[in-house]
Tab-separated table of C-alpha atoms in Angstrom:
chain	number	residue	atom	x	y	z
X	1	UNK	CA	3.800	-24.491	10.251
X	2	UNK	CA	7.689	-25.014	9.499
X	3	UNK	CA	9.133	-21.048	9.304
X	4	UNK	CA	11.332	-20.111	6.422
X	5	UNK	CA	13.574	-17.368	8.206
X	6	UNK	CA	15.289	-16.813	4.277
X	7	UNK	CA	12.318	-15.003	3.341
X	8	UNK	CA	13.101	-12.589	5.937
X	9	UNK	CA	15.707	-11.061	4.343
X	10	UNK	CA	13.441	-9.022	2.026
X	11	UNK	CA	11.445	-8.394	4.765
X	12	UNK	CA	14.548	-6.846	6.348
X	13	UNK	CA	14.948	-3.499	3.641
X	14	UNK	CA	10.983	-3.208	3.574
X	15	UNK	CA	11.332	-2.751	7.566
X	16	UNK	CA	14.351	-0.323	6.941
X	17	UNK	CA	11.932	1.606	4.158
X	18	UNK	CA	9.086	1.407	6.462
X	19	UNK	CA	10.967	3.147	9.589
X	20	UNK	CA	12.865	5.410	7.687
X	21	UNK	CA	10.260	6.746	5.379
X	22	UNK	CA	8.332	7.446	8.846
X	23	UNK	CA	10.757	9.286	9.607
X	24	UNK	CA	11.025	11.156	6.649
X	25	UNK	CA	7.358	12.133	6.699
X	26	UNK	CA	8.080	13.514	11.099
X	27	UNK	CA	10.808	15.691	9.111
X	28	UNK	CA	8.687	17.007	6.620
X	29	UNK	CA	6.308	18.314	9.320
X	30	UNK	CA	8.898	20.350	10.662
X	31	UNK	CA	9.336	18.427	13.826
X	32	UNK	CA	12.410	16.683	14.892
X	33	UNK	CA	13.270	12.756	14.305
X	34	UNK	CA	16.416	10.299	15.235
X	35	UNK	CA	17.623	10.338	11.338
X	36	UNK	CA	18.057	13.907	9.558
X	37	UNK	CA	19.774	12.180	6.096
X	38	UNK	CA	20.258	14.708	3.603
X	39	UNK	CA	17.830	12.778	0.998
X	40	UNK	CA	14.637	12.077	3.132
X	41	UNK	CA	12.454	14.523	1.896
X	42	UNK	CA	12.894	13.889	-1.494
X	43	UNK	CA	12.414	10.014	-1.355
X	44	UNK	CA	9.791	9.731	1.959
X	45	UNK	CA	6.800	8.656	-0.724
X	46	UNK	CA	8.901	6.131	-2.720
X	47	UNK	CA	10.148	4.537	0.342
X	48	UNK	CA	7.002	3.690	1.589
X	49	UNK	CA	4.997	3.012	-1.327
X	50	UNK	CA	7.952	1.409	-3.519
X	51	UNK	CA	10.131	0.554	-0.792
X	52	UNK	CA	8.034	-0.869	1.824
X	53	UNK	CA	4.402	-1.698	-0.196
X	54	UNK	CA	5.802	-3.219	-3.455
X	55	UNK	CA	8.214	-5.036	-1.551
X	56	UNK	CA	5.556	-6.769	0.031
X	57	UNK	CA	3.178	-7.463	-2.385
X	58	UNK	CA	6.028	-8.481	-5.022
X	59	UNK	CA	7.528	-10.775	-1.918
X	60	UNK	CA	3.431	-12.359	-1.742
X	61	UNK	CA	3.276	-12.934	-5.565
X	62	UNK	CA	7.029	-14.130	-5.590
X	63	UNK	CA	5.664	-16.906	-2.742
X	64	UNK	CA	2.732	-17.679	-5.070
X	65	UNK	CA	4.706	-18.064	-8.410
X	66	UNK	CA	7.199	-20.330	-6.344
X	67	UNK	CA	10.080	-20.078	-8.469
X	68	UNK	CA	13.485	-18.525	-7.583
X	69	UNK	CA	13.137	-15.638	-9.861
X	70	UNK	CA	10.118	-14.394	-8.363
X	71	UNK	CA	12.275	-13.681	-5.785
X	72	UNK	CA	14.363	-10.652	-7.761
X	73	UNK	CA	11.621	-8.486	-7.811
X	74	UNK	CA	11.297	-7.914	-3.597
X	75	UNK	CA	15.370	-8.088	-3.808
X	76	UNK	CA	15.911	-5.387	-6.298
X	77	UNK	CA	13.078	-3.352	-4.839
X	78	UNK	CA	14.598	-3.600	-1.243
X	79	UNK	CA	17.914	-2.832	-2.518
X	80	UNK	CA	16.844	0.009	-3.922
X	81	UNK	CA	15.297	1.462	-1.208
X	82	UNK	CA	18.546	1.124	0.695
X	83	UNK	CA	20.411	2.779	-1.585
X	84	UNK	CA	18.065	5.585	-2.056
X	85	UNK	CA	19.991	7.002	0.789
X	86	UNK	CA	23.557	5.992	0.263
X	87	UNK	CA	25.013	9.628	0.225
X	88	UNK	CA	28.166	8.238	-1.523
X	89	UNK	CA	26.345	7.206	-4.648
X	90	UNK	CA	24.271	9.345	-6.854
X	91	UNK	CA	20.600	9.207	-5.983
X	92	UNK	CA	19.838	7.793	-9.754
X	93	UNK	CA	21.433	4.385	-8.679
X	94	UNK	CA	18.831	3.813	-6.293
X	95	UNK	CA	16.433	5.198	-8.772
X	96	UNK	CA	17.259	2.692	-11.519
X	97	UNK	CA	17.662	-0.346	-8.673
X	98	UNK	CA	13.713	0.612	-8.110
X	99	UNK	CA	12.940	0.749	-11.720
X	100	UNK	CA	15.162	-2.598	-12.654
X	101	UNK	CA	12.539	-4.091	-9.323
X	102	UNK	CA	9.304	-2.551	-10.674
X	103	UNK	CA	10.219	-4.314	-13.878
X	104	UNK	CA	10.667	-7.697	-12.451
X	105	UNK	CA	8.106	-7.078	-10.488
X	106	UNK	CA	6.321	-6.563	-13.741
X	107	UNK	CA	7.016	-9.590	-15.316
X	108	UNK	CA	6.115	-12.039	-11.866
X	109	UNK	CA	2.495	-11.770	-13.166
X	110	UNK	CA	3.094	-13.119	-16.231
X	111	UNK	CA	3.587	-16.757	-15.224
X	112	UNK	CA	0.951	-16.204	-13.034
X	113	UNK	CA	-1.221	-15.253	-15.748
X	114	UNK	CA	-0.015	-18.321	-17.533
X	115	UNK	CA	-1.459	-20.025	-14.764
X	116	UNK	CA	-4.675	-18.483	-14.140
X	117	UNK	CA	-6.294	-16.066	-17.221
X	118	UNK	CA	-8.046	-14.415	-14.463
X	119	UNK	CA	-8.975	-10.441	-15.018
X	120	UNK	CA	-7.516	-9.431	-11.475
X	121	UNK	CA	-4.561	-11.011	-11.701
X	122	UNK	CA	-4.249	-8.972	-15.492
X	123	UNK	CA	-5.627	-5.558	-13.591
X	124	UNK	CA	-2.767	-6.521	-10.447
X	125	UNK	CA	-0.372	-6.602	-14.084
X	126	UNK	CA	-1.246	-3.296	-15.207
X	127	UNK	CA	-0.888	-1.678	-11.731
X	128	UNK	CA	2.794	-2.642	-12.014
X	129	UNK	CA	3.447	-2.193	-14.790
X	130	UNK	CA	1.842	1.868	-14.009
X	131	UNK	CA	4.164	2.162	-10.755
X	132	UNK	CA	6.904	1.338	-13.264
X	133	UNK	CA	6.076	3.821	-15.632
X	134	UNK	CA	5.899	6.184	-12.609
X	135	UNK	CA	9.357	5.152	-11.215
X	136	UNK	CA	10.724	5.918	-14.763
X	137	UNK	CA	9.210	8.876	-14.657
X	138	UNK	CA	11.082	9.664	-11.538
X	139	UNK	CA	14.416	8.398	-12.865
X	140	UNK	CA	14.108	11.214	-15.483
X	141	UNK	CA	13.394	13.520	-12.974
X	142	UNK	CA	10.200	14.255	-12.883
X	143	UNK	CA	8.796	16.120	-9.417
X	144	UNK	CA	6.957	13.686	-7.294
X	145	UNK	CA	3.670	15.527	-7.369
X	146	UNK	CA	3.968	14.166	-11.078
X	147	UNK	CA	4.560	10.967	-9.968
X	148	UNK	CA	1.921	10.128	-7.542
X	149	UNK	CA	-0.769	9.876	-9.554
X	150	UNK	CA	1.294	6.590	-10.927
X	151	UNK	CA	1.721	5.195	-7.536
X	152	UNK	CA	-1.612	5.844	-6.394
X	153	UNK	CA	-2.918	3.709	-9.346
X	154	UNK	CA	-0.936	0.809	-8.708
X	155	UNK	CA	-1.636	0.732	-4.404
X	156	UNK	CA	-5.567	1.541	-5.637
X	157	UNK	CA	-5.464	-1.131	-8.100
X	158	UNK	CA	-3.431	-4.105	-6.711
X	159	UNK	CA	-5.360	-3.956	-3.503
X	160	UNK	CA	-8.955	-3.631	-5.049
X	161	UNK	CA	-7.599	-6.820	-7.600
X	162	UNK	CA	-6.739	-8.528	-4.219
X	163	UNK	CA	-9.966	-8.039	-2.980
X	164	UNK	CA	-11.732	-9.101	-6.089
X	165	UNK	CA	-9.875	-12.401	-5.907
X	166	UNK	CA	-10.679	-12.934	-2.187
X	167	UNK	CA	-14.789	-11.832	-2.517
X	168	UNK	CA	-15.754	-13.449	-6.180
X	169	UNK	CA	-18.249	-15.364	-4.806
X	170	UNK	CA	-20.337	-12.076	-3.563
X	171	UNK	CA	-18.871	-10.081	-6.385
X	172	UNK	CA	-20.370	-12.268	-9.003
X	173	UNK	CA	-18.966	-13.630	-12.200
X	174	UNK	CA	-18.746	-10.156	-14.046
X	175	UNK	CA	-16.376	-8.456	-11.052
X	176	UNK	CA	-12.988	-8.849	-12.925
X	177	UNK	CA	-14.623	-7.516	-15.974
X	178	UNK	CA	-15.691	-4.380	-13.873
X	179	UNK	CA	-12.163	-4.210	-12.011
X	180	UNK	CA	-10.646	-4.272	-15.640
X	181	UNK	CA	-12.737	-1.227	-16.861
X	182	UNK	CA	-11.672	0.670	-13.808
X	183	UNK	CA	-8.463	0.102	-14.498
X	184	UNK	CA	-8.118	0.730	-17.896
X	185	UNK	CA	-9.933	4.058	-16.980
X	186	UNK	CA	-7.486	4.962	-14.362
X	187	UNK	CA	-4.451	4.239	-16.856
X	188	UNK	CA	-6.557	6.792	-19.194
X	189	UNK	CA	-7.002	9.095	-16.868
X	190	UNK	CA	-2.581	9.248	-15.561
X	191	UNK	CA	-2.234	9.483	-19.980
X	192	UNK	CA	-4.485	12.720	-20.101
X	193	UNK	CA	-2.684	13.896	-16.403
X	194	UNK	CA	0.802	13.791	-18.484
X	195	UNK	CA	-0.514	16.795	-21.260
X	196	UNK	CA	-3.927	18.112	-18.907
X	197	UNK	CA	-2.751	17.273	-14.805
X	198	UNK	CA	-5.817	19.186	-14.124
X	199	UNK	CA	-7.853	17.734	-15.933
X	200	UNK	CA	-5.998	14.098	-15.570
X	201	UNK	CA	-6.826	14.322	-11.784
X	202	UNK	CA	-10.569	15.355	-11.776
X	203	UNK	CA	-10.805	12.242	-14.390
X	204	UNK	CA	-9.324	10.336	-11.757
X	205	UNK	CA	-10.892	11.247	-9.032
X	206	UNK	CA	-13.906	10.235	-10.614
X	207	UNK	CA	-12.711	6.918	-11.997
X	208	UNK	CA	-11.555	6.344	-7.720
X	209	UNK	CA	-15.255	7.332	-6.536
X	210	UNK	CA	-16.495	4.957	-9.217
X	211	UNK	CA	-14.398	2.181	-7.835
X	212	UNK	CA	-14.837	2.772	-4.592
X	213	UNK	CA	-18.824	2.724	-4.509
X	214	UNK	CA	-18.756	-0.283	-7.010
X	215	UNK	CA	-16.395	-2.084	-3.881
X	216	UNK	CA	-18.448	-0.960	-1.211
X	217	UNK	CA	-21.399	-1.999	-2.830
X	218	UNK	CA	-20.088	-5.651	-3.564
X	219	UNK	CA	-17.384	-6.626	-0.960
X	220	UNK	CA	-18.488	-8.959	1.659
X	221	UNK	CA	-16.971	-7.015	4.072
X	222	UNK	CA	-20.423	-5.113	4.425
X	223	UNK	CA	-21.808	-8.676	5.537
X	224	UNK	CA	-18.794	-9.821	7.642
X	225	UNK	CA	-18.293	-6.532	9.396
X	226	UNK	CA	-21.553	-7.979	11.780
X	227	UNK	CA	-19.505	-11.224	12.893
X	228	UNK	CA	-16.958	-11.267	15.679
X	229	UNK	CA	-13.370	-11.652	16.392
X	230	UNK	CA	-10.913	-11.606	13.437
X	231	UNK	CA	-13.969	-11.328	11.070
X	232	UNK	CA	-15.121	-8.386	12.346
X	233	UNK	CA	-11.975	-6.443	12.501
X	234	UNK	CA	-10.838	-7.588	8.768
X	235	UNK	CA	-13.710	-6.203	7.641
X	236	UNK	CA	-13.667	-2.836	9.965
X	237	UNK	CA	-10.110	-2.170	8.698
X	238	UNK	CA	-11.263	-3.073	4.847
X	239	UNK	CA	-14.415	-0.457	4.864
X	240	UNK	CA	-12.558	1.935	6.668
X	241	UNK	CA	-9.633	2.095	3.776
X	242	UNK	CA	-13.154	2.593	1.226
X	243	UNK	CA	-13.793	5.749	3.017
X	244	UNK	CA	-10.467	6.751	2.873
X	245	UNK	CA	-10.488	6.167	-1.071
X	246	UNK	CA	-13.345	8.025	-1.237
X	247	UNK	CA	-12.638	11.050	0.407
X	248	UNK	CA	-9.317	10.897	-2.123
X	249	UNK	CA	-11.885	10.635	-5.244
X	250	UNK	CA	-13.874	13.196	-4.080
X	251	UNK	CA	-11.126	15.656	-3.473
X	252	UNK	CA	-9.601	15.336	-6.716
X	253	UNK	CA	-12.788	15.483	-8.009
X	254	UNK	CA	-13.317	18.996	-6.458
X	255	UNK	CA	-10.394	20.402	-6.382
X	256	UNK	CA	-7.918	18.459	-9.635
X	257	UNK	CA	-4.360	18.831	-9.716
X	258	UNK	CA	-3.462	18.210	-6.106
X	259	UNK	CA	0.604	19.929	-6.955
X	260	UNK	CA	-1.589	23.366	-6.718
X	261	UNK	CA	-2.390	23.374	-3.446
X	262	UNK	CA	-0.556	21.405	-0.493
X	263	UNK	CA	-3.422	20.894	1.529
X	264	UNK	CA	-5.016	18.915	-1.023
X	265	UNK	CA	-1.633	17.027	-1.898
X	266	UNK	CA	-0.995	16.148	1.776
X	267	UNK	CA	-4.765	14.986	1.808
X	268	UNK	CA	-4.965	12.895	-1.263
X	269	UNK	CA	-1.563	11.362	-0.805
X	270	UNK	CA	-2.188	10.239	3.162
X	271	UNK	CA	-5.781	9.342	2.803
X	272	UNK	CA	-4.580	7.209	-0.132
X	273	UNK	CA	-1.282	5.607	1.441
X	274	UNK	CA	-2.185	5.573	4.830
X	275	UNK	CA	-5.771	5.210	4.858
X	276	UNK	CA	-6.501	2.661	2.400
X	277	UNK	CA	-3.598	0.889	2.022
X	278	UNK	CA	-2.216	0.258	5.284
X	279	UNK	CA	-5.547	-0.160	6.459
X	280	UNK	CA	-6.106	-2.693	3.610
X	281	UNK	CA	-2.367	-4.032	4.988
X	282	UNK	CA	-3.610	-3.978	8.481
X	283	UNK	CA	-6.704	-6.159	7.269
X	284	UNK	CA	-4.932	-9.027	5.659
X	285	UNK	CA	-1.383	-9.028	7.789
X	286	UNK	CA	-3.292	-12.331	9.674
X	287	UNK	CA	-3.604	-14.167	6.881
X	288	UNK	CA	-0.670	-12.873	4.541
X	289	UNK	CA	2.514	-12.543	6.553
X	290	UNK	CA	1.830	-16.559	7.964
X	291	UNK	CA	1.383	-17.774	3.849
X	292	UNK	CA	4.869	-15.612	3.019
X	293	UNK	CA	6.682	-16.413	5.671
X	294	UNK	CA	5.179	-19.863	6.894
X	295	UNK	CA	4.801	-18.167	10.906
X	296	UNK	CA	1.675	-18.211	12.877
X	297	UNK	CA	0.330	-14.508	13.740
X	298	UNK	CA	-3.063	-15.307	15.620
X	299	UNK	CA	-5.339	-12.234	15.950
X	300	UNK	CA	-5.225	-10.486	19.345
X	301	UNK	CA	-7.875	-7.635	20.426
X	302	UNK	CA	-4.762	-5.559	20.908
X	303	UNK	CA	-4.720	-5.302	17.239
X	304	UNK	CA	-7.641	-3.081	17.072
X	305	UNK	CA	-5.521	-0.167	19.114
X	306	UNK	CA	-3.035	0.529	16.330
X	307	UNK	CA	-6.203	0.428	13.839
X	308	UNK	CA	-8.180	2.926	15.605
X	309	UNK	CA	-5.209	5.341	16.346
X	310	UNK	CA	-4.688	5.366	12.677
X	311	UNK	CA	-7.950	6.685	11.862
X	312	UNK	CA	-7.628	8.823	14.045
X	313	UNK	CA	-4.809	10.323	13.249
X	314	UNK	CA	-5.896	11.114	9.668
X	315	UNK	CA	-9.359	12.701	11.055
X	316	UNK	CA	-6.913	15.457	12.732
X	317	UNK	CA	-4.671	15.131	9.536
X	318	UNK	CA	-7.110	15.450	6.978
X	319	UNK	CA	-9.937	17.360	8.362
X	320	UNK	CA	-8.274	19.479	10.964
X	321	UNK	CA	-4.701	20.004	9.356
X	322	UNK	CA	-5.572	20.078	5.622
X	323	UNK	CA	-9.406	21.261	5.682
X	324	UNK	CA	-9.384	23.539	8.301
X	325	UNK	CA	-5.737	24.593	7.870
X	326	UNK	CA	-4.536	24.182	11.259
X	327	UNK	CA	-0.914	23.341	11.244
X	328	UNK	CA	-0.472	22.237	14.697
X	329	UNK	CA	-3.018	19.262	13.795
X	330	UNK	CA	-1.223	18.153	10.696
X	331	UNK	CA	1.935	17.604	13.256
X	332	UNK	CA	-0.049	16.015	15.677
X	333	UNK	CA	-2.104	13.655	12.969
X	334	UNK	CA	1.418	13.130	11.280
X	335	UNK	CA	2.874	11.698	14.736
X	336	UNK	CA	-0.051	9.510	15.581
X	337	UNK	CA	-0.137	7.923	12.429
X	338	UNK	CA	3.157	7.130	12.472
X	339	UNK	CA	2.947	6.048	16.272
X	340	UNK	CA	-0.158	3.478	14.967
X	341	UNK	CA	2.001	1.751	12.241
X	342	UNK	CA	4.967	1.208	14.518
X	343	UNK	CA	2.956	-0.096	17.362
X	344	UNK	CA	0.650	-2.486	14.625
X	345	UNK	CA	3.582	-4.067	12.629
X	346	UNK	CA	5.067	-4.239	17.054
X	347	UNK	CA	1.991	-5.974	17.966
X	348	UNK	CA	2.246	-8.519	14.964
X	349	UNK	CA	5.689	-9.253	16.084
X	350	UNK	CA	4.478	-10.233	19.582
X	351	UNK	CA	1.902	-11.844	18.107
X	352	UNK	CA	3.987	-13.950	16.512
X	353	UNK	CA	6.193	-14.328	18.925
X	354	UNK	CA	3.986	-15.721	21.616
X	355	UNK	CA	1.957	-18.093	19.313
X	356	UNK	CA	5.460	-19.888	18.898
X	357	UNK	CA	6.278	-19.935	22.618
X	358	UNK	CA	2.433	-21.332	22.770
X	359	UNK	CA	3.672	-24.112	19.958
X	360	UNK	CA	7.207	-24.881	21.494
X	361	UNK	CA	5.147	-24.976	25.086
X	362	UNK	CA	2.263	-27.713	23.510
X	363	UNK	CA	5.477	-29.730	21.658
């Protein structure tokens, strides 16, 4: 497998958004971190769901559309993520960077669609095209509590449309039809959230528990999750980030409008974020990262210590920090998690890393 190190360079700003938007979230907890910028509380969610996620996935659908223009979207989104935290320039340049790379982003799936009239790659559409109404959103000013909603419906939606495309068989021939409705109810629910947010969020939290038990019920994961090896751990790391969903559904569901309460907005937004999407992330990085970037990155037990610490870390979060209202344990569950990513994305580096010394070795 011949390695394209240019693609690497919008890896590079993800990386930055990655680390610094973990540090953001350390600061927020009231504990200290290496980087105390002036702006890192107010941007910590966009970093790592605009910054670091859509960078990502736009960088995966730029590789699949193949053409140099795909290739904005990760740019402008990277860049943007940088200069989120320029001090020197007003924090609406990075804002409109981000919204100018949601919008190419946007428009990626539309030679895609070309390609393929498929419903998930249409419901993987919408979701963008919902993060950029939420980055707009945010470019006007709006508080991010009224934002999330937006970016919890596009990492909910473009990971679910993922896994529609990669279980079809076992999902049968009506899934993207299903995935399409959910959607479509999700993008009424954020409408009603603008006018009603309580009411907006207990209609989403419903339409999130409704997804969530129709996956569960249909992903092959439920099958695969018996096998061994890689197998096994894709599919522990895919029905863990279900639960994680799920207990976001159900809080909304119970409580609504997560800005009233912070428990419930710390809950939502890390079981959400960190649960099921970089446990969705930590799933697929084996088979991803090597189609983006052309690099082997064999699975390794070792990958299943990050995974577990990262559940864990939200059980003290979640349960004992937001639920029981223990501060101390929202600190604690704040540092593990952030200890699990860094060690996961440092284990897929040496991963990588040692399956080329293994190649250069065998040539």
């Amino acid at each position: 497998m011949k390695a394209r190190p240019w693609r690497l360079a919008w890896m590079v700003p993800a990386a930055f958004a990655l680390i610094v938007g973990l540090n953001a979230g350390i600061l927020l907890l009231g504990l200290p971190a290496p980087l105390t910028m002036a702006r890192l509380a107010d941007v910590h969610g966009m970093l790592l769901a605009i910054g670091f996620v859509a960078t990502l996935v736009s960088l995966e659908r730029a590789t699949a559309l193949g053409r140099w223009y795909g290739f904005i979207a990760p740019g402008l989104l990277g860049l943007g993520g940088v200069l989120l935290l320029v001090d020197a320039l007003p924090i609406t340049v990075g804002k409109a960077v981000m919204v100018a790379g949601l919008a190419a982003f946007t428009l990626v799936y539309v030679p895609l669609w070309r390609r393929q009239y498929d419903a998930a790659l249409l419901t993987q559409l919408l979701a963008a095209g919902l993060a950029t109404a939420g980055a707009i959103l945010w470019l006007g000013d709006a508080s991010m509590p009224q934002v999330i909603g937006w970016l919890i419906a596009f990492l909910v939606l473009t990971i679910a449309a993922e896994r529609v495309e990669l279980a079809r068989i076992t999902m049968g021939a009506g899934a993207g039809t299903r995935l399409m409705i959910h959607a479509w109810a999700v993008t009424a629910a954020l409408v009603i959230g603008v006018a009603l947010p309580q009411a907006g969020a207990i209609a989403l939290g419903a339409v999130l528990v409704s997804l969530t038990w129709w996956l569960l019920q249909h992903d092959v994961a439920r099958h695969t999750i018996k096998a061994t090896g890689v197998t096994r751990y894709m599919a522990a790391c895919i029905l863990a980030g279900y639960v994680w969903l799920a207990v976001a559904g159900v809080t909304l569901l119970i409580t609504g409008d997560p800005a009233r309460s912070t428990e419930t907005y710390d809950a939502v937004v890390h079981a959400v974020l960190v649960g099921y999407t970089f446990s969705m992330i930590m799933a697929h990085a084996t088979t991803i990262l090597p189609a983006v970037l052309s690099i082997r990155l064999p699975y390794r037990a070792a990958f299943w210590v990050p995974v577990a610490l990262l559940h864990l870390s939200l059980i003290v979060r979640i349960w004992g920090g937001d639920a029981m209202g223990w501060p101390v344990a929202r600190q604690w569950g704040g540092v593990l998690g952030a200890i699990a990513l860094l060690l996961f994305f440092a284990t897929a580096i040496t991963s990588a890393i040692l399956a080329r010394a293994t190649d250069r070795s065998a040539s």
